[in-house]
């Protein structure tokens, strides 16, 4: 299996990207990696860090796309580490996935413009896993690829999310919920009300509207929403977890007794931190594009790169994309789209 | 000061509502309360609980509006505890505020249909306070009154939120942020992009777009959004805090050592629980209606009722509504509305 990784995306590139690539190579015996970026810098880094380049090929791309650039313009520029990674993914049949920690906008633009959609998929979508109170995972789709959506887009997210959850978690009939501001069918925005009508007719286990407080309840497996709302939900959760952890730290530090007690809780706190750490959940796959694209968090370190590689390998082995293609080839959606 | 309270709204009515009313009466020497609901049941409860009815007047309304009813129809029915409370608020000049823990939809419908808007306010909005990582509060407006909004509505939320925050917290120039999926001006939905243009021109301290992870950062005082998105953000935060607390509990229970350590942390955990408890933040005022309406959480107990009463008294003393009226009388908004 061959994967291309953007060597210059994210806060800790290229060092942590390189280290993550080497770790992945050690873990997976039949893996080959193409690393894009300034070849001289990368070569120097490998020897400076004293790392083996076994099964790692460099592809020269001296420029870097920043977060401030207009994604659709930036992705078309020649010689960028991300742009070249997309060119390789597009042109080389044996390269099966792309991983980048760079600008989300540029990654999405690359997916839309350079790779294209699976036939029948109206809009690809970002779909990360989150932890739940019951120890399971929940898939939130879309988390930011599509700010403005139509009901048909959300219906497609539901189908992709359901297939992806089933394949990755081995759950036969994942419970699909529609994110709204009330559980009743008549609650919500115009978008959710129209979407509700379509989801009822699809070959998925649709359990109706769910409220945002229940995203992480463990009572739903796939939460369907537009990219704007999904982004708000995801980042609200991220901010709230940080708030809760912060409050605990402050409360502990406020007395000697609690600081003493906290000494016995180090392991427990570490466990919580690890459970709540989005880095453990790998990247967000961009579901619905012809080839697999994984957006990893901007502050990914080597372990996160490894998780993203694992994720790419798993998706490839499970044949997620051909399962999407089959589902959409046979799809017949009616309703007000 | 006279306040009307819906005696039969919420999970713990009427007992906890009655107890909350009595506690408030004890706290505020010049407070009078009108309690709506089945007069016989209420009278019996007072004597059963052995509570004084000093400065508390009952108003008979034997019916109760449930959460399943269509709000706009339910609020017009005769003889409901909430409907009668609204009639009293509307008809009696000296009654200054209404508090209910009942159906949010019915409370909003009552506000819109029976009380009406302050002149110039296009849409009243729900605006609760949340705790932040810096120990301050943040006001999230709108949290669910208006699922579909136009830019002009959000502009009005920004003005009301700014005035309300300033008056309640004594902060001179509260920082107003627009909730979006990116900080840059060009990021967001059509609604946020148009709203951004207007907010820049208003006499408020507009600090630009903020991402959802920063709602509780303490770097923004008033977060402006439409009611659908605000509801998603609020409930995502609620669910995530519950998730974090739950993870800590599970991690502690997983070993004897950590359970021992936790004994020394009881006080600290209690402090955190109290800080994160929305009940401490009173209810959500429904800002922009001609008279003050406070929606308290459905599972409010006596203390929460007390907080809501405190809040009503404070708003009344600060003359929030006349400050809104002044601001909107002098308002000149231009832009694509």
XYZ file of C-alpha atoms in Angstrom:
674
model
C 0.000 0.000 0.000
C 1.233 3.447 -0.952
C 0.260 6.706 0.801
C 1.267 10.291 0.058
C 1.817 12.611 3.028
C 2.055 16.398 2.901
C 5.421 16.939 4.609
C 4.869 20.627 5.289
C 1.339 20.864 6.695
C 0.633 21.633 10.346
C 2.308 23.292 13.319
C 5.022 20.674 13.851
C 6.045 20.043 10.269
C 8.289 18.749 8.938
C 9.913 17.107 12.015
C 6.844 15.402 13.491
C 5.499 14.450 10.077
C 8.794 12.753 9.240
C 8.871 10.941 12.587
C 5.259 9.845 12.142
C 6.028 8.521 8.665
C 9.021 6.530 9.936
C 6.981 5.079 12.815
C 4.254 4.014 10.370
C 6.795 2.368 8.077
C 8.137 0.387 11.046
C 4.621 -0.675 11.977
C 3.339 -1.692 8.536
C 5.645 -4.004 6.589
C 4.065 -3.468 3.174
C 3.628 0.296 3.440
C 5.344 2.809 1.163
C 5.184 6.553 1.741
C 5.740 9.494 -0.563
C 6.583 12.639 1.369
C 6.130 15.994 -0.370
C 8.027 19.172 0.473
C 11.352 20.929 0.035
C 13.583 17.977 -0.833
C 16.779 19.500 0.527
C 15.182 20.391 3.879
C 13.615 16.946 4.154
C 16.836 15.106 3.265
C 18.776 17.151 5.798
C 16.139 16.472 8.448
C 16.318 12.735 7.893
C 20.091 12.699 8.408
C 19.931 15.226 11.274
C 17.362 13.030 13.065
C 19.290 9.925 12.013
C 16.208 8.265 10.547
C 16.006 5.578 7.895
C 14.418 6.439 4.572
C 13.513 2.821 3.855
C 10.287 2.698 1.778
C 10.011 6.516 1.986
C 10.343 8.508 -1.230
C 10.670 12.268 -1.299
C 8.902 14.409 -3.871
C 10.229 17.925 -4.231
C 7.710 20.739 -3.627
C 9.436 23.776 -2.160
C 6.341 25.926 -1.441
C 3.888 25.755 1.472
C 0.209 26.778 1.502
C -0.625 28.933 4.522
C -3.934 29.143 6.354
C -4.404 32.734 5.190
C -4.492 31.947 1.487
C -7.710 31.525 -0.473
C -7.945 27.718 -0.644
C -9.280 27.390 -4.188
C -6.496 29.609 -5.546
C -3.721 28.240 -3.315
C -4.383 24.608 -4.222
C -3.819 25.383 -7.920
C -0.379 26.937 -7.377
C 2.534 24.845 -8.642
C 5.148 23.409 -6.339
C 3.277 23.429 -2.999
C 3.665 20.443 -0.688
C -0.110 19.943 -0.510
C -0.802 20.652 -4.182
C 1.887 18.190 -5.260
C 0.545 15.588 -2.849
C -2.841 15.932 -4.569
C -1.237 15.653 -8.003
C 0.441 12.426 -6.947
C -2.802 11.049 -5.489
C -4.605 11.880 -8.705
C -1.980 10.670 -11.178
C -0.543 7.562 -9.565
C -2.995 4.681 -9.556
C -1.165 2.770 -6.837
C -1.240 5.682 -4.362
C -4.337 5.034 -2.314
C -4.562 7.837 0.212
C -3.414 11.353 1.087
C -2.778 12.673 4.590
C -2.236 16.321 5.497
C -2.244 18.438 8.660
C -2.378 21.621 6.580
C -5.114 24.165 5.842
C -8.527 22.483 6.000
C -9.833 24.763 3.273
C -7.018 23.870 0.905
C -7.423 20.142 1.611
C -11.129 20.346 0.856
C -10.440 22.391 -2.270
C -7.929 19.761 -3.393
C -10.457 17.031 -2.774
C -13.191 18.812 -4.717
C -11.089 20.170 -7.565
C -8.279 17.663 -8.062
C -9.753 14.321 -6.971
C -13.484 14.740 -7.485
C -16.521 13.008 -6.099
C -17.611 9.406 -6.186
C -20.434 9.123 -8.746
C -23.738 10.007 -7.103
C -22.270 11.765 -4.056
C -23.480 15.369 -4.185
C -20.971 16.633 -1.588
C -18.061 14.946 0.175
C -17.975 15.618 3.927
C -15.572 15.700 6.874
C -16.432 13.032 9.414
C -14.406 12.681 12.623
C -15.105 10.251 15.452
C -15.735 11.569 18.973
C -15.797 9.673 22.285
C -19.149 9.091 24.017
C -20.273 8.663 27.620
C -20.858 4.952 26.986
C -17.292 4.309 25.843
C -18.291 3.990 22.177
C -17.541 6.404 19.342
C -19.870 8.680 17.454
C -19.329 9.934 13.898
C -20.186 13.593 13.292
C -20.785 14.277 9.578
C -20.306 16.987 8.134
C -17.887 18.860 10.360
C -16.942 21.712 8.110
C -16.622 20.866 4.437
C -19.933 22.398 3.374
C -21.151 25.581 5.064
C -24.341 25.752 3.040
C -26.200 22.504 2.482
C -29.387 21.222 0.885
C -31.439 18.291 2.194
C -30.014 15.993 -0.497
C -26.480 16.704 0.762
C -27.431 15.702 4.292
C -29.133 12.569 2.971
C -25.869 11.631 1.267
C -23.934 12.318 4.481
C -26.300 9.956 6.284
C -25.655 7.162 3.806
C -21.875 7.596 3.807
C -21.764 7.972 7.585
C -23.826 4.843 8.085
C -21.617 2.735 5.785
C -18.399 4.144 7.242
C -19.492 3.563 10.851
C -20.635 0.035 10.064
C -17.387 -0.921 8.340
C -14.988 0.707 10.797
C -16.744 -0.348 13.997
C -18.315 -3.591 12.851
C -21.747 -2.406 13.961
C -24.485 -3.921 11.855
C -27.065 -1.202 11.776
C -25.638 2.050 13.149
C -28.180 4.447 14.647
C -28.307 7.596 12.528
C -29.601 10.817 14.123
C -30.275 14.219 12.604
C -28.860 17.098 14.653
C -31.639 19.566 15.508
C -32.861 21.872 18.248
C -35.523 19.456 19.448
C -36.320 15.764 19.106
C -39.791 16.138 17.611
C -40.107 15.816 13.818
C -41.539 19.333 13.485
C -38.600 20.926 15.341
C -35.626 22.482 13.586
C -34.677 24.693 10.674
C -36.155 24.463 7.198
C -33.108 22.365 6.266
C -33.530 19.806 9.035
C -37.288 19.515 8.553
C -36.898 18.712 4.850
C -33.973 16.405 5.556
C -36.014 14.508 8.150
C -38.589 13.572 5.501
C -35.892 12.110 3.236
C -33.953 10.267 5.947
C -37.141 8.418 6.927
C -37.236 6.847 3.472
C -33.586 5.743 3.262
C -32.213 2.232 3.873
C -30.518 3.336 7.123
C -31.391 2.975 10.810
C -32.736 6.524 11.194
C -33.679 7.254 14.812
C -34.976 10.794 14.272
C -33.789 14.177 15.515
C -31.240 14.348 18.268
C -30.329 17.352 20.406
C -26.731 18.536 20.648
C -26.406 17.464 24.270
C -26.886 13.877 23.085
C -24.156 13.862 20.416
C -21.756 12.278 22.915
C -24.442 10.369 24.857
C -23.658 7.028 23.219
C -27.317 6.709 22.192
C -26.562 7.576 18.575
C -23.748 6.347 16.288
C -23.862 8.747 13.356
C -24.912 12.391 13.733
C -25.859 14.076 10.474
C -25.657 17.846 10.053
C -24.504 20.594 7.688
C -20.837 21.616 7.800
C -21.451 24.934 9.531
C -23.487 23.431 12.370
C -21.169 20.423 12.623
C -18.187 22.703 13.000
C -19.985 24.635 15.761
C -20.910 21.417 17.591
C -17.421 19.885 17.285
C -15.619 22.990 18.474
C -18.171 23.681 21.236
C -17.456 20.201 22.561
C -13.703 20.784 22.296
C -13.962 24.108 24.166
C -16.258 22.706 26.853
C -13.982 19.741 27.595
C -11.086 22.193 27.977
C -13.259 24.296 30.290
C -14.179 21.328 32.475
C -10.544 20.162 32.720
C -9.449 23.691 33.521
C -12.039 24.024 36.286
C -10.823 20.801 37.870
C -7.204 21.974 37.753
C -8.124 25.299 39.362
C -10.238 23.649 42.057
C -7.445 21.175 42.907
C -4.833 23.917 43.123
C -6.997 25.943 45.497
C -6.211 23.794 48.571
C -3.335 21.735 49.948
C -5.690 18.865 50.803
C -6.952 18.528 47.259
C -3.427 18.846 45.874
C -2.434 15.945 48.108
C -5.385 13.881 46.933
C -4.571 14.651 43.311
C -1.239 12.830 43.703
C -3.180 9.568 43.851
C -5.187 10.509 40.799
C -2.415 11.104 38.304
C -3.105 7.859 36.463
C -6.847 8.476 36.399
C -6.411 12.014 35.052
C -4.007 10.729 32.418
C -6.599 8.169 31.363
C -9.255 10.881 31.032
C -6.930 13.140 29.077
C -6.169 10.308 26.697
C -9.850 9.374 26.246
C -10.792 12.986 25.514
C -7.845 13.564 23.205
C -9.025 14.019 19.645
C -5.495 13.136 18.505
C -6.204 9.513 19.447
C -9.058 9.489 17.029
C -6.796 10.048 14.054
C -7.837 12.537 11.439
C -11.114 13.446 9.835
C -11.577 11.469 6.651
C -13.043 13.454 3.802
C -15.740 10.975 2.813
C -17.105 10.812 -0.724
C -14.049 11.702 -2.819
C -12.757 9.235 -5.432
C -9.641 8.568 -3.408
C -9.134 8.609 0.328
C -8.151 11.952 1.887
C -7.500 12.362 5.597
C -7.279 15.768 7.243
C -5.265 15.456 10.436
C -5.344 18.165 13.141
C -3.043 21.165 12.629
C -1.170 20.419 15.839
C -0.650 16.711 15.101
C 2.522 15.102 16.395
C 4.059 11.801 15.302
C 1.498 9.574 17.058
C -1.378 11.374 15.364
C 0.250 10.935 11.967
C 0.542 7.235 12.801
C -3.151 7.029 13.697
C -4.053 8.738 10.431
C -1.922 6.234 8.495
C -3.570 3.341 10.365
C -6.939 4.838 9.480
C -6.000 5.126 5.795
C -4.812 1.528 5.697
C -7.974 0.302 7.403
C -10.254 2.239 5.053
C -8.368 0.885 2.102
C -8.531 -2.718 3.344
C -12.244 -2.401 4.064
C -12.823 -0.994 0.594
C -14.846 1.927 1.957
C -14.852 3.810 -1.336
C -16.122 0.922 -3.414
C -18.849 0.388 -0.818
C -19.844 4.039 -1.220
C -19.840 3.630 -4.998
C -22.109 0.571 -4.784
C -24.532 2.300 -2.416
C -24.820 5.406 -4.547
C -25.174 3.453 -7.779
C -28.340 1.847 -6.412
C -29.717 4.894 -4.625
C -33.140 6.279 -5.328
C -33.995 9.305 -3.237
C -37.284 11.084 -3.539
C -38.596 14.115 -1.678
C -38.097 17.866 -1.802
C -34.358 18.162 -2.430
C -41.881 44.799 42.985
C -44.391 42.245 41.754
C -43.557 39.082 39.792
C -45.822 36.401 38.356
C -44.593 32.811 38.461
C -46.024 29.879 36.522
C -46.733 27.451 39.365
C -47.094 24.400 37.141
C -44.134 24.587 34.743
C -41.168 22.213 34.953
C -40.347 18.773 36.283
C -40.592 19.628 39.987
C -43.706 21.768 39.966
C -45.552 22.773 41.964
C -43.556 21.821 45.113
C -40.189 23.308 44.195
C -41.767 26.343 42.569
C -43.694 27.055 45.766
C -40.583 26.592 47.896
C -38.568 28.832 45.574
C -41.255 31.512 45.776
C -41.290 31.403 49.576
C -37.468 31.597 49.739
C -37.514 34.622 47.441
C -40.152 36.334 49.561
C -37.973 35.814 52.631
C -34.970 37.255 50.815
C -36.604 40.322 49.277
C -38.647 42.455 51.703
C -40.571 44.424 49.075
C -41.313 41.493 46.760
C -44.824 40.276 45.970
C -45.485 37.113 43.975
C -48.513 35.932 42.042
C -48.495 32.176 41.591
C -50.658 30.686 38.838
C -52.089 27.176 38.821
C -54.817 24.992 40.274
C -55.775 27.042 43.340
C -56.967 24.113 45.402
C -53.799 22.083 44.768
C -51.611 25.090 45.533
C -53.473 25.960 48.758
C -53.267 22.373 49.953
C -49.538 22.280 49.132
C -48.867 25.416 51.142
C -50.521 23.972 54.223
C -49.046 20.491 53.659
C -45.558 21.999 53.443
C -46.427 24.352 56.309
C -45.304 27.426 54.363
C -46.406 31.020 54.834
C -48.351 32.692 52.055
C -47.242 36.173 53.117
C -47.036 38.418 50.023
C -47.960 35.462 47.808
C -51.245 35.591 45.912
C -52.694 32.619 44.088
C -54.382 32.941 40.712
C -56.521 30.010 39.688
C -55.557 28.310 36.390
C -56.355 24.605 36.536
C -54.781 23.547 33.209
C -51.149 22.855 32.347
C -49.415 23.228 28.953
C -47.324 20.177 28.104
C -44.136 20.074 26.011
C -45.928 18.092 23.320
C -48.486 20.759 22.495
C -48.081 23.181 19.609
C -46.873 26.297 21.443
C -48.763 28.916 19.472
C -52.061 27.058 19.963
C -51.423 25.999 23.563
C -50.597 29.501 24.764
C -53.990 30.764 23.582
C -55.971 28.162 25.558
C -57.887 29.543 28.530
C -57.084 28.558 32.067
C -53.503 27.299 31.710
C -50.968 28.215 34.384
C -48.599 29.715 31.809
C -51.264 31.405 29.702
C -52.791 33.029 32.793
C -49.354 34.156 33.951
C -48.930 35.905 30.596
C -52.376 37.496 30.877
C -51.454 38.865 34.288
C -48.108 40.173 33.020
C -49.857 41.870 30.143
C -52.820 43.312 32.036
C -51.362 44.373 35.369
C -49.076 47.375 35.057
C -47.383 46.761 38.385
C -46.374 43.183 37.526
C -42.888 43.553 36.152
C -41.710 40.070 35.262
C -42.788 36.512 34.493
C -40.869 33.371 35.396
C -41.635 29.887 34.096
C -39.864 26.512 33.942
C -42.420 25.246 31.426
C -42.292 24.553 27.681
C -39.748 26.873 26.023
C -41.855 27.022 22.884
C -44.952 28.104 24.789
C -43.009 30.736 26.750
C -41.598 32.185 23.535
C -45.045 32.094 21.941
C -46.452 33.931 24.949
C -43.696 36.526 24.691
C -44.267 37.074 20.989
C -48.066 36.915 20.952
C -49.185 38.226 24.339
C -46.457 40.674 25.385
C -44.929 41.826 22.111
C -41.631 43.382 21.167
C -39.962 46.576 22.279
C -40.278 49.093 19.440
C -37.468 48.573 16.930
C -36.511 45.077 18.082
C -37.096 42.750 15.118
C -36.867 39.538 17.192
C -36.567 38.933 20.932
C -33.931 36.332 21.845
C -33.004 33.887 24.598
C -29.719 34.823 26.220
C -28.250 32.691 29.008
C -24.897 33.236 30.712
C -22.247 30.492 30.626
C -19.057 30.169 32.692
C -15.684 30.739 30.982
C -12.148 29.451 31.506
C -11.134 32.853 32.891
C -13.767 32.850 35.619
C -15.945 35.411 33.846
C -19.319 34.856 32.181
C -20.233 34.874 28.532
C -23.676 35.681 27.127
C -24.842 33.462 24.268
C -27.598 35.162 22.228
C -29.846 33.714 20.637
C -30.045 30.276 22.195
C -33.213 29.001 20.642
C -35.963 31.568 20.168
C -35.455 32.035 16.416
C -34.488 29.043 14.287
C -34.344 31.038 11.078
C -32.724 34.454 11.246
C -31.799 37.341 8.981
C -28.719 39.543 9.423
C -30.849 42.338 10.905
C -32.038 39.974 13.658
C -28.476 39.100 14.620
C -27.557 42.785 14.596
C -30.365 43.398 17.088
C -29.170 40.480 19.231
C -25.712 42.084 19.277
C -27.097 45.400 20.520
C -29.315 43.837 23.194
C -26.569 41.450 24.286
C -24.055 44.248 24.584
C -26.370 46.422 26.695
C -27.467 43.505 28.877
C -23.888 42.332 29.521
C -22.743 45.849 30.321
C -25.547 46.486 32.787
C -25.499 43.125 34.557
C -21.724 42.743 34.813
C -20.706 46.398 35.021
C -18.343 45.950 32.068
C -17.989 49.153 30.094
C -17.495 47.937 26.584
C -18.250 44.209 26.348
C -16.468 42.357 23.543
C -19.053 41.122 21.033
C -18.128 38.189 18.785
C -20.026 36.588 15.902
C -20.145 32.790 16.071
C -18.743 31.307 12.865
C -16.681 28.412 11.531
C -13.523 30.487 11.195
C -12.177 33.785 12.496
C -11.550 35.425 9.134
C -14.204 37.850 7.837
C -14.797 35.789 4.692
C -15.485 32.579 6.687
C -18.959 31.393 7.563
C -22.435 30.985 6.153
C -24.242 33.547 4.014
C -25.962 34.694 7.210
C -22.776 35.291 9.195
C -20.989 36.985 6.294
C -23.800 39.495 5.830
C -24.132 39.969 9.583
C -20.396 40.666 9.890
C -20.739 43.670 7.576
C -23.488 45.165 9.719
C -21.884 44.481 13.096
C -18.767 46.396 11.977
C -20.888 49.537 11.667
C -22.710 49.319 15.005
C -21.867 51.270 18.188
C -20.648 48.097 19.937
C -17.202 46.638 20.644
C -17.302 44.112 17.781
C -14.220 41.867 17.813
C -15.049 39.835 14.706
C -15.835 36.170 14.165
C -15.168 33.697 16.928
C -14.968 29.921 16.661
C -17.136 27.718 18.850
C -14.176 26.439 20.861
C -13.691 30.023 22.083
C -17.242 30.619 23.335
C -16.112 29.718 26.862
C -12.534 30.994 26.473
C -13.165 34.216 28.383
C -11.844 36.208 25.396
C -15.334 37.270 24.349
C -18.250 38.568 26.447
C -21.223 38.359 24.100
C -21.520 35.662 21.418
C -24.049 36.455 18.709
C -25.698 33.712 16.666
C -29.032 32.527 15.277
C -31.284 30.506 17.573
C -30.672 27.183 15.854
C -26.876 27.432 16.005
C -26.981 28.887 19.523
C -29.065 25.959 20.698
C -26.568 23.521 19.145
C -23.618 25.302 20.778
C -25.276 25.532 24.212
C -26.344 21.908 24.277
C -23.038 20.668 22.825
C -21.288 22.398 25.716
C -23.759 20.904 28.197
C -23.228 17.389 26.776
C -19.440 17.733 26.653
C -19.179 18.892 30.266
C -21.262 15.884 31.278
C -18.963 13.656 29.205
C -15.811 15.059 30.839
C -17.259 14.674 34.350
C -18.376 11.161 33.527
C -14.926 10.190 32.246
C -13.351 11.433 35.461
C -15.798 9.443 37.571
C -15.117 6.278 35.555
C -11.346 6.756 35.714
C -11.437 7.305 39.482
C -13.591 4.231 40.069
C -11.191 2.058 38.073
C -8.585 1.804 40.853
C -8.462 1.737 44.660
C -5.588 4.223 44.688
C -7.505 6.839 42.756
C -10.638 6.208 44.839
C -8.542 6.916 47.928
C -7.154 10.114 46.384
C -10.643 11.231 45.411
C -11.609 11.352 49.100
C -9.388 14.420 49.427
C -10.920 16.010 46.391
C -14.556 16.021 47.411
C -14.553 19.754 48.049
C -12.749 20.506 44.793
C -15.161 18.372 42.764
C -18.099 20.047 44.463
C -16.672 23.427 43.525
C -16.326 22.361 39.894
C -19.830 20.935 39.819
C -21.185 24.181 41.188
C -19.224 26.330 38.706
C -20.408 24.237 35.776
C -23.996 24.096 36.963
C -26.259 26.075 34.676
C -28.784 26.248 37.478
C -26.517 28.734 39.251
C -26.808 31.020 36.288
C -30.515 31.502 36.774
C -32.744 31.343 33.752
C -32.460 32.572 30.230
C -34.034 35.990 29.936
C -36.073 36.484 26.797
C -34.538 39.811 25.766
C -36.472 42.319 23.683
C -40.042 41.792 24.854
C -41.977 44.712 26.357
C -41.938 43.123 29.777
C -39.339 40.884 31.352
C -39.752 37.132 30.778
C -37.383 34.568 32.252
C -37.331 30.969 31.082
C -35.870 28.795 33.822
C -34.623 25.252 33.150
C -37.238 22.488 33.119
C -35.569 20.708 36.017
C -35.249 23.802 38.206
C -35.478 23.329 41.943
C -36.111 25.973 44.604
C -32.622 27.552 44.410
C -32.924 28.008 40.655
C -36.298 29.691 41.064
C -34.630 31.991 43.593
C -31.851 32.842 41.130
C -34.415 33.603 38.459
C -36.268 35.913 40.838
C -32.983 37.648 41.761
C -32.295 38.070 38.065
C -35.746 39.558 37.438
C -35.313 42.014 40.300
C -31.860 43.039 39.085
C -33.045 43.558 35.504
C -35.912 45.617 36.753
C -33.705 47.771 39.003
C -31.201 48.332 36.202
C -34.027 49.331 33.861
C -32.797 46.972 31.141
C -35.936 47.332 29.053
C -35.894 51.118 28.987
C -32.228 50.971 28.004
C -33.166 48.691 25.111
C -35.953 51.076 24.120
C -33.552 54.053 24.113
C -30.951 52.196 22.073
C -33.437 51.063 19.445
C -35.111 54.477 19.215
C -31.786 55.956 18.093
C -30.652 53.064 15.933
C -29.750 53.492 12.297
C -28.646 50.272 10.639
C -27.636 50.111 7.016
C -26.450 47.173 4.947
C -27.995 44.190 3.244
C -30.647 43.119 5.723
